[in-house]
PDB file of C-alpha atoms and ligand atoms in Angstrom:
ATOM      1  CA  UNK A   1      86.229  81.058 103.485  1.00 41.00           C
ATOM      2  CA  UNK A   2      88.933  81.918 105.556  1.00 43.00           C
ATOM      3  CA  UNK A   3      91.193  84.555 103.435  1.00 43.00           C
ATOM      4  CA  UNK A   4      94.900  82.863 104.675  1.00 44.00           C
ATOM      5  CA  UNK A   5      94.038  79.678 103.712  1.00 42.00           C
ATOM      6  CA  UNK A   6      92.200  81.058 100.654  1.00 41.00           C
ATOM      7  CA  UNK A   7      95.766  82.377  99.973  1.00 38.00           C
ATOM      8  CA  UNK A   8      98.091  79.658 101.136  1.00 36.00           C
ATOM      9  CA  UNK A   9      96.147  77.607  98.827  1.00 36.00           C
ATOM     10  CA  UNK A  10      96.442  79.636  95.409  1.00 38.00           C
ATOM     11  CA  UNK A  11      99.531  80.454  96.116  1.00 34.00           C
ATOM     12  CA  UNK A  12     101.282  77.488  97.222  1.00 34.00           C
ATOM     13  CA  UNK A  13      98.627  75.203  95.939  1.00 35.00           C
ATOM     14  CA  UNK A  14      98.899  73.067  99.009  1.00 29.00           C
ATOM     15  CA  UNK A  15      96.602  70.165  98.778  1.00 30.00           C
ATOM     16  CA  UNK A  16      96.208  68.960 102.266  1.00 29.00           C
ATOM     17  CA  UNK A  17      92.390  67.626 102.831  1.00 28.00           C
ATOM     18  CA  UNK A  18      91.433  70.861 104.518  1.00 31.00           C
ATOM     19  CA  UNK A  19      92.899  72.938 101.620  1.00 31.00           C
ATOM     20  CA  UNK A  20      91.271  70.929  99.166  1.00 34.00           C
ATOM     21  CA  UNK A  21      87.549  71.602 101.517  1.00 34.00           C
ATOM     22  CA  UNK A  22      88.188  75.281 100.935  1.00 37.00           C
ATOM     23  CA  UNK A  23      89.992  75.130  97.763  1.00 34.00           C
ATOM     24  CA  UNK A  24      87.170  75.297  95.792  1.00 32.00           C
ATOM     25  CA  UNK A  25      85.637  77.875  93.738  1.00 38.00           C
ATOM     26  CA  UNK A  26      86.613  77.733  89.287  1.00 43.00           C
ATOM     27  CA  UNK A  27      84.463  77.018  87.020  1.00 80.00           C
ATOM     28  CA  UNK A  28      83.190  73.716  86.729  1.00 85.00           C
ATOM     29  CA  UNK A  29      81.423  72.502  83.599  1.00 86.00           C
ATOM     30  CA  UNK A  30      81.691  75.602  81.229  1.00 86.00           C
ATOM     31  CA  UNK A  31      83.584  76.342  78.613  1.00 84.00           C
ATOM     32  CA  UNK A  32      85.908  78.824  76.999  1.00 87.00           C
ATOM     33  CA  UNK A  33      84.167  82.031  76.046  1.00 91.00           C
ATOM     34  CA  UNK A  34      85.163  83.851  72.380  1.00 90.00           C
ATOM     35  CA  UNK A  35      88.143  85.531  73.509  1.00 91.00           C
ATOM     36  CA  UNK A  36      87.382  89.068  74.970  1.00 92.00           C
ATOM     37  CA  UNK A  37      83.710  88.375  74.814  1.00 92.00           C
ATOM     38  CA  UNK A  38      83.507  88.747  78.494  1.00 95.00           C
ATOM     39  CA  UNK A  39      84.930  92.522  79.093  1.00 97.00           C
ATOM     40  CA  UNK A  40      83.909  93.357  82.324  1.00 98.00           C
ATOM     41  CA  UNK A  41      85.645  90.784  84.038  1.00 98.00           C
ATOM     42  CA  UNK A  42      89.126  91.467  85.880  1.00 98.00           C
ATOM     43  CA  UNK A  43      91.809  89.264  87.212  1.00 97.00           C
ATOM     44  CA  UNK A  44      92.575  90.056  90.779  1.00 97.00           C
ATOM     45  CA  UNK A  45      96.225  89.161  90.851  1.00 96.00           C
ATOM     46  CA  UNK A  46      99.138  89.866  93.534  1.00 96.00           C
ATOM     47  CA  UNK A  47     102.263  91.745  92.506  1.00 96.00           C
ATOM     48  CA  UNK A  48     103.576  88.877  91.089  1.00 95.00           C
ATOM     49  CA  UNK A  49     101.122  87.975  89.235  1.00 93.00           C
ATOM     50  CA  UNK A  50      99.601  84.956  90.707  1.00 93.00           C
ATOM     51  CA  UNK A  51      95.264  85.050  90.148  1.00 94.00           C
ATOM     52  CA  UNK A  52      93.621  85.142  93.388  1.00 95.00           C
ATOM     53  CA  UNK A  53      90.117  86.162  92.566  1.00 96.00           C
ATOM     54  CA  UNK A  54      87.910  87.588  90.067  1.00 97.00           C
ATOM     55  CA  UNK A  55      86.449  90.903  89.577  1.00 98.00           C
ATOM     56  CA  UNK A  56      84.041  93.626  87.776  1.00 98.00           C
ATOM     57  CA  UNK A  57      84.582  97.200  86.265  1.00 98.00           C
ATOM     58  CA  UNK A  58      81.956  99.203  87.171  1.00 98.00           C
ATOM     59  CA  UNK A  59      83.384 102.339  85.802  1.00 96.00           C
ATOM     60  CA  UNK A  60      86.926 103.389  85.031  1.00 97.00           C
ATOM     61  CA  UNK A  61      88.396 104.152  87.882  1.00 98.00           C
ATOM     62  CA  UNK A  62      86.152 100.969  90.115  1.00 98.00           C
ATOM     63  CA  UNK A  63      86.329  97.066  90.535  1.00 98.00           C
ATOM     64  CA  UNK A  64      83.577  95.012  92.303  1.00 98.00           C
ATOM     65  CA  UNK A  65      84.722  91.892  94.309  1.00 98.00           C
ATOM     66  CA  UNK A  66      83.971  89.546  97.311  1.00 98.00           C
ATOM     67  CA  UNK A  67      85.656  90.993 100.757  1.00 98.00           C
ATOM     68  CA  UNK A  68      87.082  87.715 101.148  1.00 97.00           C
ATOM     69  CA  UNK A  69      89.453  88.858  98.053  1.00 97.00           C
ATOM     70  CA  UNK A  70      91.314  91.191 100.653  1.00 97.00           C
ATOM     71  CA  UNK A  71      94.890  90.787 100.238  1.00 96.00           C
ATOM     72  CA  UNK A  72      95.722  94.162 100.981  1.00 97.00           C
ATOM     73  CA  UNK A  73      96.980  97.402  98.809  1.00 97.00           C
ATOM     74  CA  UNK A  74      99.892  96.704  98.806  1.00 97.00           C
ATOM     75  CA  UNK A  75      99.796  93.506  97.401  1.00 97.00           C
ATOM     76  CA  UNK A  76      97.215  93.679  95.158  1.00 98.00           C
ATOM     77  CA  UNK A  77      97.110  94.210  90.756  1.00 98.00           C
ATOM     78  CA  UNK A  78      94.256  94.181  88.585  1.00 98.00           C
ATOM     79  CA  UNK A  79      94.605  93.305  85.195  1.00 98.00           C
ATOM     80  CA  UNK A  80      91.538  94.447  82.484  1.00 98.00           C
ATOM     81  CA  UNK A  81      91.303  92.857  79.141  1.00 97.00           C
ATOM     82  CA  UNK A  82      92.833  89.354  79.442  1.00 97.00           C
ATOM     83  CA  UNK A  83      91.694  86.550  78.052  1.00 96.00           C
ATOM     84  CA  UNK A  84      94.560  83.954  78.604  1.00 95.00           C
ATOM     85  CA  UNK A  85      96.951  84.496  82.360  1.00 93.00           C
ATOM     86  CA  UNK A  86      99.747  82.748  80.471  1.00 92.00           C
ATOM     87  CA  UNK A  87      99.698  84.366  77.131  1.00 92.00           C
ATOM     88  CA  UNK A  88     100.738  87.800  76.899  1.00 93.00           C
ATOM     89  CA  UNK A  89      98.085  89.028  74.174  1.00 94.00           C
ATOM     90  CA  UNK A  90      98.794  92.712  73.854  1.00 96.00           C
ATOM     91  CA  UNK A  91      94.924  93.639  75.179  1.00 97.00           C
ATOM     92  CA  UNK A  92      95.772  93.394  78.845  1.00 97.00           C
ATOM     93  CA  UNK A  93      95.816  96.427  81.125  1.00 98.00           C
ATOM     94  CA  UNK A  94      97.573  96.217  84.782  1.00 97.00           C
ATOM     95  CA  UNK A  95      96.482  98.774  87.523  1.00 98.00           C
ATOM     96  CA  UNK A  96      97.333  98.706  90.610  1.00 98.00           C
ATOM     97  CA  UNK A  97      94.794  99.709  93.107  1.00 98.00           C
ATOM     98  CA  UNK A  98      94.280 102.876  95.629  1.00 98.00           C
ATOM     99  CA  UNK A  99      92.438 102.248  98.000  1.00 98.00           C
ATOM    100  CA  UNK A 100      89.937  98.967  99.219  1.00 98.00           C
ATOM    101  CA  UNK A 101      86.655  99.293 100.677  1.00 98.00           C
ATOM    102  CA  UNK A 102      85.820  96.175 102.362  1.00 98.00           C
ATOM    103  CA  UNK A 103      82.231  95.827 103.755  1.00 98.00           C
ATOM    104  CA  UNK A 104      82.545  97.295 107.177  1.00 98.00           C
ATOM    105  CA  UNK A 105      80.282  94.837 108.351  1.00 98.00           C
ATOM    106  CA  UNK A 106      81.799  91.745 106.058  1.00 98.00           C
ATOM    107  CA  UNK A 107      81.966  88.822 108.577  1.00 98.00           C
ATOM    108  CA  UNK A 108      84.552  86.336 107.363  1.00 96.00           C
ATOM    109  CA  UNK A 109      82.986  83.262 109.737  1.00 96.00           C
ATOM    110  CA  UNK A 110      79.431  83.971 108.269  1.00 97.00           C
ATOM    111  CA  UNK A 111      80.685  84.961 105.092  1.00 97.00           C
ATOM    112  CA  UNK A 112      78.196  87.723 105.326  1.00 98.00           C
ATOM    113  CA  UNK A 113      78.667  91.042 103.515  1.00 98.00           C
ATOM    114  CA  UNK A 114      81.043  89.758 101.360  1.00 98.00           C
ATOM    115  CA  UNK A 115      81.699  92.895  98.940  1.00 98.00           C
ATOM    116  CA  UNK A 116      84.382  94.736  98.585  1.00 98.00           C
ATOM    117  CA  UNK A 117      84.853  97.900  96.053  1.00 98.00           C
ATOM    118  CA  UNK A 118      88.401  98.883  94.953  1.00 98.00           C
ATOM    119  CA  UNK A 119      89.691 102.295  94.055  1.00 98.00           C
ATOM    120  CA  UNK A 120      92.315 102.184  90.725  1.00 98.00           C
ATOM    121  CA  UNK A 121      94.962 104.612  90.892  1.00 98.00           C
ATOM    122  CA  UNK A 122      94.763 105.667  87.307  1.00 98.00           C
ATOM    123  CA  UNK A 123      91.524 104.716  84.917  1.00 98.00           C
ATOM    124  CA  UNK A 124      91.056 101.745  82.681  1.00 98.00           C
ATOM    125  CA  UNK A 125      90.860 102.691  78.608  1.00 97.00           C
ATOM    126  CA  UNK A 126      87.422 101.271  77.703  1.00 97.00           C
ATOM    127  CA  UNK A 127      88.091  99.805  74.350  1.00 97.00           C
ATOM    128  CA  UNK A 128      86.709  97.037  72.398  1.00 97.00           C
ATOM    129  CA  UNK A 129      88.459  94.155  75.247  1.00 97.00           C
ATOM    130  CA  UNK A 130      87.594  96.266  78.200  1.00 98.00           C
ATOM    131  CA  UNK A 131      83.898  97.444  79.282  1.00 98.00           C
ATOM    132  CA  UNK A 132      81.958  98.606  82.014  1.00 98.00           C
ATOM    133  CA  UNK A 133      79.092  96.134  84.068  1.00 98.00           C
ATOM    134  CA  UNK A 134      75.735  97.214  85.273  1.00 98.00           C
ATOM    135  CA  UNK A 135      74.644  96.974  88.333  1.00 98.00           C
ATOM    136  CA  UNK A 136      71.118  96.160  89.749  1.00 98.00           C
ATOM    137  CA  UNK A 137      69.223  98.929  91.400  1.00 98.00           C
ATOM    138  CA  UNK A 138      68.709  98.768  95.345  1.00 98.00           C
ATOM    139  CA  UNK A 139      66.244  95.781  96.257  1.00 98.00           C
ATOM    140  CA  UNK A 140      66.299  94.545  92.830  1.00 98.00           C
ATOM    141  CA  UNK A 141      65.438  90.755  92.859  1.00 96.00           C
ATOM    142  CA  UNK A 142      66.217  87.886  89.929  1.00 97.00           C
ATOM    143  CA  UNK A 143      63.390  85.267  89.825  1.00 97.00           C
ATOM    144  CA  UNK A 144      64.364  81.805  90.579  1.00 98.00           C
ATOM    145  CA  UNK A 145      65.245  79.627  87.439  1.00 97.00           C
ATOM    146  CA  UNK A 146      66.453  82.420  85.584  1.00 98.00           C
ATOM    147  CA  UNK A 147      69.598  81.649  83.812  1.00 98.00           C
ATOM    148  CA  UNK A 148      72.956  83.573  85.056  1.00 98.00           C
ATOM    149  CA  UNK A 149      76.304  83.632  83.544  1.00 97.00           C
ATOM    150  CA  UNK A 150      79.373  83.394  85.819  1.00 96.00           C
ATOM    151  CA  UNK A 151      82.724  83.508  84.379  1.00 96.00           C
ATOM    152  CA  UNK A 152      86.282  83.033  86.057  1.00 94.00           C
ATOM    153  CA  UNK A 153      89.799  81.998  85.940  1.00 93.00           C
ATOM    154  CA  UNK A 154      89.342  79.319  89.244  1.00 89.00           C
ATOM    155  CA  UNK A 155      89.592  75.798  89.030  1.00 84.00           C
ATOM    156  CA  UNK A 156      87.688  73.215  86.267  1.00 84.00           C
ATOM    157  CA  UNK A 157      87.186  70.222  89.091  1.00 78.00           C
ATOM    158  CA  UNK A 158      85.809  70.198  92.104  1.00 73.00           C
ATOM    159  CA  UNK A 159      89.355  68.495  93.394  1.00 72.00           C
ATOM    160  CA  UNK A 160      91.534  71.267  91.766  1.00 64.00           C
ATOM    161  CA  UNK A 161      93.677  69.590  89.285  1.00 59.00           C
ATOM    162  CA  UNK A 162      94.538  71.705  86.510  1.00 61.00           C
ATOM    163  CA  UNK A 163      94.508  75.015  86.193  1.00 60.00           C
ATOM    164  CA  UNK A 164      93.008  76.835  82.862  1.00 64.00           C
ATOM    165  CA  UNK A 165      95.082  79.634  81.710  1.00 84.00           C
ATOM    166  CA  UNK A 166      92.237  81.016  79.700  1.00 93.00           C
ATOM    167  CA  UNK A 167      88.928  82.498  81.195  1.00 95.00           C
ATOM    168  CA  UNK A 168      85.598  80.192  81.725  1.00 93.00           C
ATOM    169  CA  UNK A 169      81.800  80.741  81.562  1.00 94.00           C
ATOM    170  CA  UNK A 170      79.054  78.883  82.670  1.00 94.00           C
ATOM    171  CA  UNK A 171      75.009  79.234  82.803  1.00 96.00           C
ATOM    172  CA  UNK A 172      73.168  78.494  86.224  1.00 96.00           C
ATOM    173  CA  UNK A 173      69.830  79.219  87.253  1.00 97.00           C
ATOM    174  CA  UNK A 174      68.994  80.780  90.465  1.00 98.00           C
ATOM    175  CA  UNK A 175      67.878  78.883  93.326  1.00 97.00           C
ATOM    176  CA  UNK A 176      65.571  79.925  95.702  1.00 97.00           C
ATOM    177  CA  UNK A 177      66.259  81.038  99.194  1.00 97.00           C
ATOM    178  CA  UNK A 178      64.380  78.810 100.946  1.00 97.00           C
ATOM    179  CA  UNK A 179      65.949  75.563  99.346  1.00 96.00           C
ATOM    180  CA  UNK A 180      69.159  76.466  99.583  1.00 97.00           C
ATOM    181  CA  UNK A 181      68.737  78.118 103.362  1.00 98.00           C
ATOM    182  CA  UNK A 182      66.702  74.619 103.690  1.00 97.00           C
ATOM    183  CA  UNK A 183      68.462  71.429 106.094  1.00 96.00           C
ATOM    184  CA  UNK A 184      69.067  69.510 102.979  1.00 94.00           C
ATOM    185  CA  UNK A 185      71.296  72.349 101.602  1.00 95.00           C
ATOM    186  CA  UNK A 186      73.225  74.865 103.828  1.00 96.00           C
ATOM    187  CA  UNK A 187      70.836  74.572 106.566  1.00 96.00           C
ATOM    188  CA  UNK A 188      70.519  77.983 108.070  1.00 97.00           C
ATOM    189  CA  UNK A 189      73.541  79.316 106.956  1.00 97.00           C
ATOM    190  CA  UNK A 190      71.745  81.553 104.127  1.00 98.00           C
ATOM    191  CA  UNK A 191      71.602  85.194 105.278  1.00 98.00           C
ATOM    192  CA  UNK A 192      69.309  87.857 102.747  1.00 98.00           C
ATOM    193  CA  UNK A 193      72.614  89.614 101.541  1.00 98.00           C
ATOM    194  CA  UNK A 194      73.395  86.411  99.073  1.00 98.00           C
ATOM    195  CA  UNK A 195      71.779  84.509  96.453  1.00 97.00           C
ATOM    196  CA  UNK A 196      72.447  81.134  95.115  1.00 97.00           C
ATOM    197  CA  UNK A 197      72.333  79.613  91.832  1.00 97.00           C
ATOM    198  CA  UNK A 198      73.276  75.921  90.362  1.00 95.00           C
ATOM    199  CA  UNK A 199      71.498  72.964  88.850  1.00 92.00           C
ATOM    200  CA  UNK A 200      70.121  70.250  91.235  1.00 89.00           C
ATOM    201  CA  UNK A 201      71.651  67.610  89.634  1.00 88.00           C
ATOM    202  CA  UNK A 202      74.751  69.631  90.197  1.00 88.00           C
ATOM    203  CA  UNK A 203      78.018  69.347  87.781  1.00 87.00           C
ATOM    204  CA  UNK A 204      78.373  73.036  86.822  1.00 87.00           C
ATOM    205  CA  UNK A 205      79.427  75.710  89.528  1.00 89.00           C
ATOM    206  CA  UNK A 206      82.260  78.656  90.467  1.00 91.00           C
ATOM    207  CA  UNK A 207      85.105  77.082  92.208  1.00 86.00           C
ATOM    208  CA  UNK A 208      88.537  78.480  93.703  1.00 85.00           C
ATOM    209  CA  UNK A 209      89.707  80.993  92.015  1.00 88.00           C
ATOM    210  CA  UNK A 210      86.567  82.524  90.684  1.00 93.00           C
ATOM    211  CA  UNK A 211      85.758  84.180  93.874  1.00 95.00           C
ATOM    212  CA  UNK A 212      84.903  87.696  93.416  1.00 97.00           C
ATOM    213  CA  UNK A 213      83.973  87.341  89.936  1.00 97.00           C
ATOM    214  CA  UNK A 214      80.711  88.408  88.249  1.00 98.00           C
ATOM    215  CA  UNK A 215      77.373  86.701  88.140  1.00 98.00           C
ATOM    216  CA  UNK A 216      75.203  88.100  85.664  1.00 98.00           C
ATOM    217  CA  UNK A 217      71.516  87.984  84.843  1.00 98.00           C
ATOM    218  CA  UNK A 218      69.571  90.157  82.750  1.00 97.00           C
ATOM    219  CA  UNK A 219      72.723  91.793  81.586  1.00 97.00           C
ATOM    220  CA  UNK A 220      73.363  93.169  85.322  1.00 98.00           C
ATOM    221  CA  UNK A 221      75.938  91.768  87.740  1.00 98.00           C
ATOM    222  CA  UNK A 222      73.475  90.210  90.405  1.00 98.00           C
ATOM    223  CA  UNK A 223      75.946  88.001  92.267  1.00 98.00           C
ATOM    224  CA  UNK A 224      79.377  88.047  93.374  1.00 98.00           C
ATOM    225  CA  UNK A 225      80.996  84.434  93.887  1.00 97.00           C
ATOM    226  CA  UNK A 226      81.503  83.791  97.534  1.00 96.00           C
ATOM    227  CA  UNK A 227      81.160  80.587  99.180  1.00 95.00           C
ATOM    228  CA  UNK A 228      80.067  76.919  98.597  1.00 92.00           C
ATOM    229  CA  UNK A 229      80.805  72.999  99.783  1.00 89.00           C
ATOM    230  CA  UNK A 230      83.330  71.640  97.459  1.00 87.00           C
ATOM    231  CA  UNK A 231      82.399  72.684  93.485  1.00 86.00           C
ATOM    232  CA  UNK A 232      79.619  71.580  91.447  1.00 89.00           C
ATOM    233  CA  UNK A 233      77.919  69.110  94.262  1.00 89.00           C
ATOM    234  CA  UNK A 234      73.975  68.388  93.210  1.00 89.00           C
ATOM    235  CA  UNK A 235      73.138  68.966  96.764  1.00 91.00           C
ATOM    236  CA  UNK A 236      74.574  72.519  97.371  1.00 92.00           C
ATOM    237  CA  UNK A 237      74.534  75.320  95.023  1.00 95.00           C
ATOM    238  CA  UNK A 238      77.516  77.790  94.733  1.00 95.00           C
ATOM    239  CA  UNK A 239      76.707  80.803  97.270  1.00 97.00           C
ATOM    240  CA  UNK A 240      76.700  84.580  95.857  1.00 97.00           C
ATOM    241  CA  UNK A 241      76.990  88.046  97.710  1.00 98.00           C
ATOM    242  CA  UNK A 242      73.228  89.834  96.347  1.00 98.00           C
ATOM    243  CA  UNK A 243      74.671  92.849  94.947  1.00 98.00           C
ATOM    244  CA  UNK A 244      71.195  94.633  94.877  1.00 98.00           C
ATOM    245  CA  UNK A 245      71.142  94.227  98.500  1.00 98.00           C
ATOM    246  CA  UNK A 246      74.282  96.451  98.482  1.00 98.00           C
ATOM    247  CA  UNK A 247      73.444  98.858  95.583  1.00 98.00           C
ATOM    248  CA  UNK A 248      72.772 101.968  97.967  1.00 98.00           C
ATOM    249  CA  UNK A 249      75.828 101.466  99.919  1.00 98.00           C
ATOM    250  CA  UNK A 250      77.861 100.904  96.624  1.00 98.00           C
ATOM    251  CA  UNK A 251      77.011 104.470  95.355  1.00 98.00           C
ATOM    252  CA  UNK A 252      77.309 106.173  98.448  1.00 98.00           C
ATOM    253  CA  UNK A 253      80.857 104.781  99.083  1.00 97.00           C
ATOM    254  CA  UNK A 254      81.882 106.096  95.484  1.00 97.00           C
ATOM    255  CA  UNK A 255      80.354 109.207  96.484  1.00 96.00           C
ATOM    256  CA  UNK A 256      81.819 109.659 100.181  1.00 95.00           C
ATOM    257  CA  UNK A 257      85.057 108.932  98.339  1.00 95.00           C
ATOM    258  CA  UNK A 258      85.010 111.809  95.556  1.00 93.00           C
ATOM    259  CA  UNK A 259      83.521 114.180  98.538  1.00 90.00           C
ATOM    260  CA  UNK A 260      86.247 113.675 100.819  1.00 80.00           C
ATOM    261  CA  UNK A 261      88.842 114.103  98.408  1.00 61.00           C
ATOM    262  CA  UNK A 262      87.056 117.698  96.899  1.00 61.00           C
ATOM    263  CA  UNK A 263      87.437 118.784 100.913  1.00 55.00           C
ATOM    264  CA  UNK A 264      91.277 117.708 101.226  1.00 53.00           C
TER     265      UNK A 264
HETATM  266  C1  NAG B 301      68.119  80.961 107.031  1.00 53.12           C
HETATM  267  O1  NAG B 301      67.650  80.171 108.020  1.00 53.12           O
HETATM  268  C2  NAG B 301      68.227  80.205 109.129  1.00 53.12           C
HETATM  269  C3  NAG B 301      68.385  79.456 110.054  1.00 53.12           C
HETATM  270  O2  NAG B 301      66.320  78.885 109.835  1.00 53.12           O
HETATM  271  C4  NAG B 301      67.194  81.784 109.625  1.00 53.12           C
HETATM  272  O3  NAG B 301      67.422  82.354 110.414  1.00 53.12           O
HETATM  273  C5  NAG B 301      67.423  82.722 108.535  1.00 53.12           C
HETATM  274  O4  NAG B 301      67.092  83.950 108.065  1.00 53.12           O
HETATM  275  C6  NAG B 301      67.370  82.068 107.133  1.00 53.12           C
HETATM  276  N1  NAG B 301      67.842  82.993 105.926  1.00 53.12           N
HETATM  277  C7  NAG B 301      66.925  83.488 105.077  1.00 53.12           C
HETATM  278  C8  NAG B 301      67.660  84.604 104.021  1.00 53.12           C
HETATM  279  O5  NAG B 301      65.574  83.523 105.086  1.00 53.12           O
END
């Protein structure tokens, strides 16, 4: 999905046809979890406090999200410990990013390598509202049919409609790459760096505004909400960045950051 249209859709809620087509990543068919029970999720916002994307804390200084959520380091703010975006709960921690590391081979046309690391300026404070998500090992695979949890502050209906202010979550089964890449579905657009999840009957999915947020399987962030066709369509499952394909890149990027600092 193209970044400028994503930003336009979310910021101005434009309901033009081309925008509706793209403006499709919030949790559809899900429910509101117990407040603050999903502690690793963050809201990625503009400095004007407009929610744009989800992300996950992987340690006190780093957030993982999708590369298509890259609006520029000076326009971005990270909110941890959030539940309702509109009500101040006293649990929120707002932190500015210091540096963004979009994957160097991210391709906005094919959405391949849709992953980005965000280095925070200050550490988040870990408490009963904020915790860290675990990542899968390099190359780890997740079985087809395994139920995974996706969460976010995205649209709750395929045609946009109301933007819910509280976090939503839904469980979805992993769909085989073969099925997802078939002519009856995404017809060849699925790469090895992507995962698909959704019910064959549709009805439950991530949607616009959930982008970059976590798909958690077996307690680890196996997927990042990346793209799709509409939301909750039976023919088209949601497509996620396959985090296990990037574990080495994640570790190397963080390690290089600190090695470089040492030499400064
Ligand atoms: C999806 O299909 C395309 C076209 O047939 C193919 O080039 C690509 O390798 C497939 N993806 C995977 C992950 O097998």
